[in-house]
XYZ file of C-alpha atoms in Angstrom:
728
model
C -0.023 -0.007 0.010
C 1.506 3.338 -1.052
C 1.221 5.602 2.055
C 1.846 8.549 -0.328
C -1.622 7.955 -1.737
C -3.147 8.692 1.597
C -0.807 11.182 3.320
C -0.131 14.075 0.865
C 1.528 17.385 1.936
C -0.917 19.420 3.913
C -3.363 16.486 4.121
C -5.899 16.710 7.047
C -6.078 13.791 9.683
C -8.939 13.652 12.276
C -8.209 11.257 15.035
C -10.011 10.170 18.220
C -8.276 12.915 20.175
C -10.505 15.463 18.424
C -13.595 13.648 19.574
C -12.277 13.357 23.181
C -11.342 16.972 23.069
C -14.689 18.060 21.856
C -16.561 16.274 24.547
C -14.737 18.007 27.198
C -14.694 21.509 25.916
C -18.324 21.624 25.077
C -17.648 22.342 21.433
C -16.343 20.497 18.283
C -12.677 20.596 17.949
C -10.966 19.504 14.761
C -7.143 19.019 15.114
C -5.454 19.232 11.875
C -1.918 18.378 11.434
C 0.458 19.020 8.508
C 2.366 15.801 7.543
C 5.164 15.709 4.862
C 6.394 12.215 4.325
C 9.954 13.319 3.611
C 10.181 16.605 5.407
C 10.092 16.999 9.181
C 6.831 18.811 10.340
C 8.844 21.162 12.752
C 12.218 22.362 11.743
C 12.772 25.447 13.913
C 10.613 25.072 16.992
C 9.831 22.242 19.408
C 6.262 23.375 19.440
C 4.539 21.635 16.577
C 2.749 23.171 13.796
C -0.849 22.388 15.078
C -4.030 24.587 14.671
C -7.301 24.123 16.354
C -10.684 25.129 14.761
C -13.201 25.190 17.572
C -16.959 25.563 17.292
C -17.932 26.438 20.937
C -21.088 25.628 22.565
C -23.436 28.420 23.742
C -21.899 28.570 27.230
C -18.403 28.660 26.023
C -18.781 31.405 23.533
C -17.852 34.153 26.007
C -14.769 32.404 27.163
C -13.723 31.712 23.549
C -14.033 35.460 22.761
C -11.688 36.289 25.679
C -9.002 33.786 24.513
C -5.846 35.363 22.841
C -5.777 34.944 19.197
C -2.164 33.746 18.834
C -1.691 30.093 18.047
C 0.182 29.213 21.249
C -2.289 30.776 23.571
C -5.204 29.222 21.674
C -3.509 25.771 22.016
C -2.757 26.194 25.672
C -6.301 27.450 26.691
C -7.953 24.664 24.734
C -6.037 21.963 26.398
C -6.178 23.633 29.952
C -7.158 21.098 32.558
C -10.000 23.208 33.792
C -11.383 23.202 30.206
C -11.154 19.498 29.972
C -13.614 18.789 32.990
C -16.329 21.451 33.125
C -19.342 21.226 35.289
C -21.500 20.035 32.457
C -20.779 18.757 29.002
C -22.869 20.307 26.228
C -23.461 19.225 22.663
C -23.944 21.747 19.860
C -27.631 21.294 20.464
C -27.336 22.455 24.097
C -28.460 19.140 25.339
C -26.824 17.917 28.585
C -24.550 14.829 28.726
C -24.185 12.855 31.759
C -20.796 13.036 33.594
C -19.013 9.937 34.736
C -20.387 8.554 38.035
C -17.195 8.957 40.027
C -14.403 11.249 40.353
C -11.935 8.513 39.583
C -13.560 8.057 36.260
C -13.391 11.722 35.468
C -9.678 11.760 36.128
C -9.094 8.796 34.106
C -10.904 10.213 31.081
C -9.010 13.548 31.677
C -5.584 11.775 31.599
C -6.572 9.687 28.575
C -7.712 12.825 26.628
C -4.628 14.815 27.570
C -2.366 11.865 26.507
C -4.033 11.536 23.105
C -3.972 15.259 22.587
C -0.341 15.290 23.645
C 0.522 12.795 21.014
C -0.986 14.893 18.326
C 1.072 17.939 19.642
C 4.252 15.934 19.706
C 4.487 14.788 23.307
C 5.153 11.443 24.675
C 3.120 9.566 27.369
C 4.867 11.486 30.108
C 4.111 14.837 28.613
C 7.702 15.541 27.377
C 8.386 17.059 23.947
C 9.753 14.650 21.476
C 12.602 15.303 19.066
C 11.630 16.479 15.605
C 12.181 12.869 14.052
C 10.291 11.124 16.856
C 7.565 13.663 16.589
C 7.035 13.100 12.907
C 7.207 9.223 13.480
C 4.576 9.398 16.154
C 2.181 11.337 13.932
C 2.881 8.937 10.972
C 2.181 5.978 13.110
C -1.205 7.228 14.180
C -2.087 7.966 10.576
C -1.108 4.571 9.222
C -3.035 2.826 12.205
C -6.096 4.441 10.933
C -5.539 3.737 7.334
C -4.755 0.078 8.274
C -8.214 -0.386 10.090
C -9.791 1.077 6.841
C -7.821 -1.391 4.743
C -8.997 -4.369 6.836
C -12.661 -3.292 6.693
C -12.361 -2.870 2.929
C -10.941 -6.504 2.708
C -13.857 -7.900 4.577
C -16.327 -5.937 2.455
C -14.817 -7.074 -0.809
C -14.721 -10.691 0.318
C -18.482 -10.594 0.790
C -18.892 -8.885 -2.553
C -16.784 -11.484 -4.321
C -18.811 -14.180 -2.807
C -22.081 -12.713 -3.921
C -20.760 -12.262 -7.542
C -19.709 -15.900 -7.546
C -23.171 -17.068 -6.414
C -24.642 -14.901 -9.264
C -22.539 -16.749 -11.776
C -20.403 -13.597 -12.609
C -16.668 -14.460 -13.037
C -14.293 -12.298 -11.093
C -11.148 -11.333 -13.036
C -7.745 -11.503 -11.357
C -6.788 -7.869 -12.140
C -8.835 -5.566 -9.783
C -8.745 -2.219 -8.259
C -8.408 -1.359 -4.488
C -10.557 1.697 -5.002
C -14.097 0.733 -6.201
C -15.254 4.153 -6.068
C -12.344 5.694 -8.088
C -13.094 7.105 -11.514
C -12.573 4.777 -14.548
C -8.969 4.770 -15.782
C -6.416 2.469 -16.931
C -4.033 0.961 -14.449
C -0.830 -0.996 -15.130
C -1.187 -4.709 -14.497
C 2.577 -5.402 -13.919
C 2.876 -6.461 -10.279
C 6.566 -5.686 -10.344
C 5.979 -2.067 -11.348
C 3.426 -1.521 -8.861
C 5.514 -3.022 -5.983
C 8.371 -0.724 -7.045
C 6.195 2.295 -6.926
C 4.444 1.435 -3.653
C 6.528 1.248 -0.448
C 6.027 -1.675 1.747
C 3.957 -0.990 4.848
C 5.189 -1.901 8.337
C 3.142 -3.135 11.099
C 3.193 -3.822 14.760
C 2.858 -7.438 15.816
C -0.240 -6.414 17.893
C -3.694 -7.104 16.275
C -6.824 -5.647 17.811
C -10.204 -7.231 16.989
C -8.827 -8.627 13.742
C -7.430 -5.285 12.457
C -3.582 -4.875 12.181
C -2.080 -1.721 13.682
C 0.254 -0.489 11.019
C 3.449 1.243 12.283
C 7.101 1.459 11.243
C 8.676 -1.438 13.102
C 7.653 -4.675 11.366
C 7.210 -5.646 7.674
C 3.807 -7.156 6.852
C 2.479 -8.507 3.444
C -1.035 -7.252 2.777
C -3.738 -9.813 2.239
C -4.875 -10.482 -1.343
C -8.515 -10.137 -0.257
C -8.141 -6.409 -0.937
C -8.051 -7.219 -4.615
C -11.492 -8.780 -4.732
C -13.229 -5.736 -6.388
C -13.796 -5.931 -10.042
C -12.002 -3.478 -12.138
C -14.327 -1.273 -14.156
C -12.542 -1.765 -17.494
C -12.273 -5.447 -17.055
C -15.839 -6.488 -15.871
C -19.268 -4.878 -16.348
C -21.594 -4.706 -13.442
C -24.192 -7.446 -12.884
C -26.972 -5.749 -14.691
C -25.035 -5.062 -17.714
C -23.655 -8.560 -17.827
C -27.197 -9.994 -17.542
C -28.524 -7.720 -20.292
C -25.465 -8.548 -22.591
C -25.847 -12.450 -22.191
C -26.826 -14.298 -25.381
C -30.472 -14.352 -26.067
C -32.533 -17.281 -24.970
C -33.442 -19.746 -27.677
C -36.874 -21.110 -27.075
C -38.966 -23.866 -28.735
C -42.033 -22.996 -30.795
C -43.793 -26.247 -29.750
C -46.907 -26.081 -27.677
C -48.292 -29.252 -25.990
C -51.825 -29.015 -27.400
C -54.312 -30.522 -27.121
C -53.572 -30.597 -23.480
C -54.263 -33.949 -21.764
C -52.076 -33.659 -18.561
C -52.812 -32.318 -15.086
C -52.118 -28.796 -13.931
C -51.067 -27.726 -10.479
C -50.083 -24.509 -8.762
C -47.799 -23.287 -6.021
C -46.197 -19.974 -5.049
C -42.537 -19.782 -4.469
C -40.978 -16.684 -2.914
C -37.395 -15.693 -2.237
C -36.178 -15.950 1.419
C -33.663 -13.044 2.159
C -33.132 -13.839 5.807
C -29.844 -15.383 5.050
C -28.126 -12.149 4.144
C -26.917 -12.227 0.494
C -27.786 -15.901 0.038
C -31.211 -16.159 -1.580
C -33.232 -19.335 -1.053
C -36.581 -20.437 -2.296
C -39.470 -20.611 0.221
C -42.428 -22.543 -1.271
C -45.992 -21.548 -0.298
C -48.016 -24.869 -0.919
C -51.609 -25.682 -0.100
C -52.391 -21.908 -0.654
C -55.169 -20.634 -2.716
C -55.822 -16.947 -3.169
C -59.585 -17.374 -3.462
C -60.067 -19.849 -0.441
C -57.330 -18.096 1.578
C -59.475 -14.890 1.598
C -62.790 -16.717 2.468
C -64.354 -16.174 5.775
C -63.253 -18.198 7.657
C -60.062 -18.797 5.641
C -59.393 -22.206 4.005
C -55.663 -23.154 3.715
C -53.313 -25.791 4.971
C -50.255 -23.820 6.067
C -51.169 -22.682 9.546
C -47.968 -22.499 11.650
C -46.560 -21.048 14.798
C -43.431 -19.938 16.537
C -41.536 -22.227 18.610
C -42.077 -19.767 21.595
C -45.723 -20.387 21.215
C -45.181 -24.202 21.864
C -43.244 -23.391 24.865
C -45.760 -20.862 26.275
C -48.734 -23.372 25.757
C -47.058 -25.952 27.986
C -48.520 -23.858 30.753
C -52.276 -24.337 31.461
C -54.708 -21.560 30.679
C -55.616 -19.091 33.324
C -59.258 -20.307 33.354
C -59.163 -23.916 32.029
C -62.921 -24.269 31.766
C -63.071 -21.503 29.115
C -61.644 -21.429 25.545
C -58.286 -19.688 24.872
C -58.304 -15.987 24.134
C -55.219 -14.105 23.136
C -56.026 -11.336 25.710
C -58.558 -12.621 28.290
C -57.543 -16.298 28.702
C -53.828 -16.886 27.936
C -51.454 -19.530 29.299
C -50.572 -18.745 32.987
C -46.803 -19.058 33.119
C -46.930 -19.223 36.986
C -48.436 -22.664 36.657
C -46.410 -25.849 36.257
C -45.549 -26.450 32.639
C -46.726 -29.828 30.958
C -45.149 -31.114 27.661
C -48.419 -32.664 26.687
C -50.160 -29.349 26.548
C -47.436 -27.931 24.239
C -47.848 -30.865 21.857
C -51.601 -30.599 21.948
C -51.430 -27.018 20.791
C -49.251 -27.522 17.825
C -51.012 -30.746 17.038
C -54.376 -29.039 16.769
C -52.766 -26.587 14.214
C -51.932 -29.566 12.183
C -55.301 -31.274 12.307
C -56.941 -27.931 11.130
C -54.526 -27.838 8.182
C -55.364 -31.424 7.262
C -59.091 -30.941 7.369
C -58.918 -28.135 4.828
C -57.250 -30.445 2.330
C -60.690 -32.000 1.368
C -62.089 -28.575 0.664
C -59.257 -27.741 -1.532
C -59.497 -30.981 -3.391
C -63.153 -30.449 -4.198
C -62.559 -26.802 -5.169
C -59.678 -27.846 -7.578
C -61.789 -30.543 -9.078
C -64.655 -28.086 -9.799
C -62.300 -25.993 -11.993
C -60.124 -28.615 -13.623
C -57.091 -28.535 -11.399
C -56.031 -32.229 -10.436
C -52.521 -31.617 -9.028
C -51.752 -30.484 -5.533
C -48.544 -29.824 -3.565
C -49.073 -30.463 0.213
C -47.382 -27.891 2.569
C -44.293 -29.015 4.438
C -45.607 -26.817 7.387
C -48.873 -28.678 7.569
C -47.812 -30.168 10.914
C -45.520 -27.471 12.393
C -42.128 -28.578 14.028
C -42.961 -32.321 13.558
C -39.362 -33.104 12.658
C -37.825 -31.009 15.459
C -35.256 -32.727 17.517
C -36.961 -31.421 20.802
C -40.529 -30.536 19.974
C -41.020 -32.989 17.183
C -43.699 -35.716 17.284
C -45.269 -38.710 15.242
C -48.324 -38.213 13.224
C -49.915 -41.527 13.411
C -51.230 -41.330 16.980
C -53.568 -38.261 16.458
C -53.711 -37.583 12.636
C -54.270 -40.961 10.983
C -58.010 -40.523 10.485
C -57.986 -36.988 9.142
C -55.286 -37.822 6.670
C -56.913 -40.967 5.644
C -60.115 -38.904 4.758
C -58.002 -36.536 2.603
C -56.460 -39.507 0.843
C -59.871 -41.057 0.267
C -61.122 -37.905 -1.503
C -58.048 -37.482 -3.590
C -58.322 -41.206 -4.748
C -61.887 -40.740 -5.540
C -61.097 -37.652 -7.685
C -57.888 -39.047 -9.204
C -55.677 -36.173 -7.922
C -51.983 -36.235 -7.534
C -50.517 -35.179 -4.195
C -46.792 -34.347 -3.697
C -44.478 -32.549 -1.365
C -41.442 -30.373 -1.459
C -39.292 -30.358 1.727
C -37.535 -26.993 2.500
C -34.184 -25.591 1.245
C -32.473 -26.757 4.403
C -33.086 -30.533 3.720
C -29.569 -31.009 2.274
C -28.077 -34.628 2.418
C -24.861 -33.364 0.883
C -24.021 -30.958 3.711
C -20.693 -31.352 5.469
C -22.401 -30.554 8.882
C -23.467 -33.608 10.658
C -26.401 -31.814 12.394
C -27.712 -30.631 9.046
C -27.681 -34.147 7.661
C -29.494 -35.461 10.764
C -32.146 -32.824 10.455
C -32.555 -33.631 6.757
C -33.138 -37.288 7.531
C -35.699 -36.526 10.068
C -37.475 -34.051 7.820
C -37.660 -36.655 4.912
C -39.024 -39.318 7.446
C -41.653 -36.818 8.459
C -42.820 -36.157 4.938
C -42.792 -39.873 4.172
C -45.015 -40.668 7.142
C -47.386 -37.729 6.062
C -47.856 -39.193 2.546
C -48.026 -42.736 3.832
C -50.894 -42.004 6.155
C -53.033 -40.776 3.187
C -53.570 -44.375 2.361
C -53.610 -43.752 -1.398
C -54.087 -46.439 -3.993
C -50.956 -48.255 -5.219
C -50.133 -45.946 -8.326
C -51.249 -42.782 -6.678
C -49.041 -43.644 -3.511
C -46.128 -44.259 -5.894
C -46.688 -40.926 -7.449
C -46.758 -39.074 -4.182
C -43.089 -38.107 -4.274
C -40.866 -35.824 -2.162
C -38.800 -33.229 -4.386
C -35.450 -31.776 -2.824
C -32.594 -29.833 -4.160
C -29.041 -30.834 -3.828
C -28.367 -27.699 -1.859
C -25.057 -25.943 -1.490
C -21.869 -26.904 -3.239
C -19.708 -26.159 -0.127
C -16.667 -25.328 -2.311
C -16.292 -28.834 -3.903
C -19.089 -30.308 -6.040
C -17.381 -33.763 -6.266
C -17.112 -33.976 -2.503
C -20.744 -32.850 -2.030
C -22.029 -35.580 -4.413
C -20.030 -38.187 -2.606
C -21.453 -37.006 0.815
C -24.923 -37.206 -0.717
C -24.546 -40.732 -1.992
C -23.318 -41.842 1.343
C -26.167 -40.290 3.222
C -28.782 -41.521 0.842
C -27.993 -45.046 1.938
C -29.024 -44.008 5.445
C -32.576 -43.360 4.397
C -35.425 -45.925 4.842
C -36.597 -47.778 1.695
C -39.817 -45.823 1.826
C -38.059 -42.544 1.745
C -35.845 -43.799 -1.117
C -38.975 -44.888 -3.104
C -40.291 -41.210 -2.832
C -37.227 -39.109 -3.168
C -36.848 -37.048 -6.337
C -33.971 -34.485 -7.277
C -34.632 -31.144 -8.877
C -32.145 -28.942 -10.749
C -31.833 -25.485 -9.053
C -31.085 -21.927 -10.103
C -27.791 -21.498 -8.065
C -25.221 -24.020 -8.745
C -26.690 -27.603 -9.727
C -27.552 -27.960 -13.451
C -29.370 -30.730 -15.205
C -26.048 -32.238 -16.294
C -24.724 -32.108 -12.782
C -27.685 -34.198 -11.271
C -28.628 -36.552 -14.148
C -25.609 -38.844 -13.742
C -26.258 -39.123 -9.995
C -30.005 -39.780 -10.542
C -29.095 -42.521 -13.145
C -26.491 -44.043 -10.686
C -28.798 -44.089 -7.550
C -32.047 -44.725 -9.450
C -33.559 -41.309 -8.423
C -36.092 -39.557 -10.686
C -35.246 -36.113 -11.722
C -37.586 -33.166 -12.025
C -36.817 -30.655 -14.840
C -37.511 -27.106 -13.832
C -37.434 -24.970 -16.971
C -37.098 -21.609 -15.162
C -34.072 -22.952 -12.979
C -32.454 -24.158 -16.204
C -32.579 -20.880 -17.791
C -30.605 -19.324 -14.922
C -28.207 -22.204 -14.196
C -27.141 -24.367 -17.051
C -23.913 -25.753 -18.509
C -23.167 -23.571 -21.505
C -20.792 -26.348 -22.868
C -23.854 -28.517 -23.475
C -26.901 -26.163 -23.682
C -27.951 -22.668 -24.314
C -30.386 -20.751 -22.404
C -33.968 -21.297 -23.362
C -36.388 -24.247 -23.799
C -35.036 -25.390 -27.155
C -31.868 -27.164 -26.242
C -33.221 -28.606 -23.068
C -36.024 -30.263 -25.165
C -33.482 -32.334 -27.051
C -35.152 -35.913 -27.533
C -32.025 -37.742 -26.261
C -31.683 -35.763 -23.171
C -35.463 -35.854 -22.447
C -35.403 -39.578 -22.953
C -32.687 -39.930 -20.233
C -34.761 -37.724 -17.769
C -37.972 -39.691 -18.520
C -36.167 -42.978 -18.025
C -35.323 -42.059 -14.497
C -39.096 -42.027 -13.754
C -39.997 -45.041 -15.755
C -37.621 -47.378 -13.980
C -39.525 -46.749 -10.775
C -42.985 -46.719 -12.401
C -43.732 -43.138 -11.328
C -45.607 -40.684 -13.415
C -43.201 -37.970 -14.541
C -43.758 -34.390 -13.490
C -42.092 -31.044 -14.475
C -41.986 -27.534 -13.147
C -42.550 -24.306 -15.107
C -42.371 -20.626 -14.121
C -41.101 -17.380 -15.784
C -38.984 -14.424 -14.411
C -40.618 -11.136 -13.823
C -40.511 -8.321 -16.451
C -37.191 -6.309 -16.363
C -35.280 -8.923 -14.448
C -31.741 -9.011 -15.715
C -29.377 -10.337 -13.104
C -29.538 -14.065 -12.006
C -30.531 -12.787 -8.576
C -33.506 -10.841 -9.928
C -34.484 -13.425 -12.479
C -35.073 -15.965 -9.737
C -38.266 -14.126 -8.737
C -41.292 -15.669 -10.369
C -43.718 -13.650 -12.568
C -47.269 -13.505 -11.054
C -48.633 -15.399 -14.082
C -46.977 -17.345 -16.891
C -47.701 -16.436 -20.468
C -47.197 -19.783 -22.167
C -46.724 -23.453 -21.751
C -43.317 -25.342 -21.825
C -42.491 -27.790 -24.747
C -43.338 -30.689 -22.565
C -45.423 -33.861 -23.629
C -49.137 -33.068 -23.577
C -49.978 -35.697 -20.985
C -47.469 -34.250 -18.419
C -48.071 -33.427 -14.832
C -47.095 -29.793 -14.793
C -46.652 -27.658 -11.698
C -47.067 -23.993 -12.449
C -44.857 -21.833 -9.791
C -46.311 -18.334 -9.792
C -47.287 -15.764 -7.283
C -50.958 -15.661 -8.247
C -51.114 -19.537 -7.665
C -54.475 -20.785 -9.051
C -55.138 -17.661 -11.036
C -52.040 -18.464 -13.033
C -53.546 -21.764 -14.039
C -56.727 -19.991 -14.887
C -54.728 -17.608 -17.135
C -53.346 -20.519 -18.966
C -56.766 -22.296 -19.320
C -58.291 -19.112 -20.785
C -55.323 -18.356 -23.180
C -54.983 -21.863 -24.729
C -58.637 -22.998 -24.114
C -57.579 -25.842 -21.884
C -60.277 -28.237 -20.592
C -62.276 -26.489 -18.054
C -61.810 -22.854 -19.084
C -65.569 -22.386 -19.756
C -66.324 -22.954 -16.181
C -64.483 -19.984 -14.966
C -65.980 -16.515 -14.815
C -64.935 -13.125 -13.595
C -65.598 -12.081 -9.999
C -67.857 -9.092 -9.021
C -65.388 -6.660 -7.457
C -65.418 -6.728 -3.652
C -68.531 -8.959 -3.617
C -68.713 -12.770 -3.124
C -71.930 -14.515 -3.294
C -70.780 -17.873 -1.872
C -70.453 -16.874 1.749
C -72.898 -16.578 4.561
C -74.182 -12.974 4.962
C -75.849 -11.877 8.226
C -78.884 -9.579 8.274
C -77.916 -6.007 8.426
C -78.520 -4.415 11.757
C -81.760 -2.582 11.956
C -81.203 1.308 12.362
C -83.331 3.303 14.626
C -85.048 6.356 13.024
C -83.176 9.447 13.578
C -84.829 12.128 15.589
C -84.872 15.399 13.914
C -83.591 18.290 15.789
C -85.546 21.458 16.198
C -88.665 22.767 17.756
C -92.329 22.266 17.023
C -93.154 21.438 13.456
C -96.170 22.576 11.557
C -98.896 20.070 11.020
C -98.447 18.623 7.539
C -101.446 18.424 5.108
C -102.734 15.096 3.951
C -100.951 15.447 0.573
C -97.568 16.237 2.213
C -97.970 13.248 4.751
C -98.674 10.759 1.955
C -95.461 11.664 0.025
C -92.995 9.957 2.460
C -95.129 6.720 2.364
C -95.035 6.569 -1.368
C -91.126 7.182 -1.295
C -90.764 4.365 1.188
C -92.743 2.020 -0.836
C -90.812 2.786 -3.879
C -87.529 2.327 -2.127
C -88.593 -1.118 -0.934
C -89.364 -2.152 -4.526
C -85.870 -0.996 -5.717
C -84.045 -2.597 -2.806
C -81.346 -4.986 -3.805
C -82.053 -8.475 -2.544
C -78.290 -9.022 -1.742
C -78.475 -6.712 1.212
C -80.626 -9.181 3.097
C -79.377 -12.202 5.070
C -78.090 -15.203 3.242
C -77.381 -18.744 4.297
C -74.802 -20.808 2.346
C -74.336 -24.580 3.214
C -70.748 -25.648 4.175
C -70.341 -27.643 1.072
C -71.092 -24.697 -1.128
C -69.232 -22.110 0.966
C -66.302 -20.463 -0.919
C -67.003 -22.621 -4.032
C -67.582 -19.741 -6.461
C -71.434 -19.490 -6.185
C -73.842 -20.450 -8.842
C -71.951 -18.595 -11.549
C -68.366 -19.733 -10.680
C -67.082 -16.239 -10.179
C -63.521 -17.152 -9.148
C -61.288 -15.259 -11.546
C -59.762 -11.835 -10.813
C -57.671 -10.066 -13.538
C -54.113 -9.314 -12.996
C -53.297 -6.899 -10.286
C -56.869 -7.008 -8.831
C -56.433 -9.236 -5.821
C -58.106 -6.702 -3.720
C -61.384 -7.768 -5.269
C -61.213 -10.805 -2.995
C -62.090 -8.855 0.127
C -64.949 -6.330 0.819
C -64.348 -2.792 -0.216
C -62.950 -0.702 2.435
C -65.357 1.870 3.995
C -64.869 5.314 2.601
C -65.289 8.248 4.941
C -67.271 10.883 3.221
C -65.833 14.355 3.947
C -67.920 17.300 4.941
C -69.939 18.988 2.347
C -68.465 22.221 1.061
C -70.837 25.246 0.842
C -71.632 26.216 -2.762
C -70.339 29.681 -2.343
C -66.901 28.359 -1.211
C -66.909 25.777 -4.094
C -67.585 28.593 -6.515
C -64.611 30.629 -5.246
C -66.093 32.603 -2.372
C -64.745 32.893 1.131
C -65.885 30.622 4.015
C -66.210 32.305 7.364
C -66.240 29.146 9.399
């Protein structure tokens, strides 16, 4: 690192001494020091060339005006001991700052401030003036120490940036700049010339909080992590790279007439892991049923803290639980059975709603459903986990009976943390427990033989952990630990981060594991040595035959996933987010089981059905905005007649008295029937009503809920409305 870049003649350095000094004088003091790398700072006097620019507080303005204007008097008055410990510390805003609690603390802070200020002035720890060479060396040490800390922070930041670029698939060139914010200009790439121009930094052996303190005693070699930022002339930013990539080559084939089964699921991006984006699947959710009253969905969950709290009995055990009036009483003895009962009741409520969702899907031509992994919350947890058979067998068997009756396919997709190739033992153990839980869930459905075989569990390979080959070997080893039932259901899917179709297909063929092809993931993560982006190359008959054979060998019906990126998405990170609705069908066989992954869930399937006139499209009709005729509607409350204010009224004539009665009769004739009470059976509730009004246009999701009540503003007088003045 060239210190001349940072310390130029007459450069300004602000250190901690300025902050300490400002906190004691009640103002903001900036200590500026002239440093010349090759010329001593002070050549004729022992007093250093130091100037103080003070912005005094309100209470110190008068004292500052009485201070002599010479440099030495200003310096001495500012560092006077009485000024360092005033009765009150004041900020520029005039607010008080609490003093240290003891006199000992005040003395310690006073000595520390004087020592740091003395170092800036050219004094040692004892307050003696240093020689000219020592004085310059002390100032240079302090400057380099601060620069070294900044250098280490930059190294850590660039490491994170490089890791993110690698995850996005952007190659990082070897020649980079240490100054990412510097203007674009050409720099020499000759390392020898650069080392000859830049002096070697020296450092103390001491390291505080991972940051080396640079001095002039020891030689240190800077870490190469500081060269992890892309040079502007060598690499474009991520957006430019994404826009400049070769265009996708898509197939023109459409699988029409359609004979397969369509399903829907919503997949969101989880950003809780910092720069690492992971997919979070929202299965068993339907926008129309989710907004019903009461809602119908199978993804109710809770926090682990709720399970712990519900181990305590309720305050009043004879009354139902209420989030305010009757909560768990933590003063009572906890019981593990109560915590399990709380979370199991959530799972039972989720399982009961499966039947309703299957009936709804059947009515509108959707015969493919992904069950939520959170149907039974924390079932695979090492501490709060539980088995499903003792309490959920009957409910799940009923759901399986309806699915068998209607011929629907049910599958699951365990979460992104289910990774059999992880190098961490605890992650592998959790993955095995999670797969066993999903297998038990599907087994308790008691489906017929073929439907039970088609009820698969799809997982991703997960992280690469720096070595793909080693990760694959760990996966193969841990795969042998699974039960035979789990092996029969396990399916691998290519992802959009690091595992392409060509990475997984050989493993699937070796271990006899079916492979799900996700077209959207392929367009983001593929092997350019074999394929191009788009649906054309991936539809190669030979490659498709290899993928299909992984399913046929086990007698399982093949399935595929399809989704599209949002408009305007360019970088791999942005392209992972799914479009609310897909615009076309992939070039798959027309009898394929196709899962549509889109934000609008069942509405995305309806959009395809309407666009390509798929079977069942004629059953779908548009919703009436903010009105649903398939829900129970209570009778409106009877409003008491308003009493008119004022004194005595004149007796109305017979003609005037007859007018209101005629108006009321006319109003009754025009009154809408929908305003009255309405009873809907449980079988017909939230099923779309007699006209199947279940479709809402793109961007009109608010139609699903009643319109918000609008507060009418006060009427403005006509004279004010016409431009007159209002007296109030």
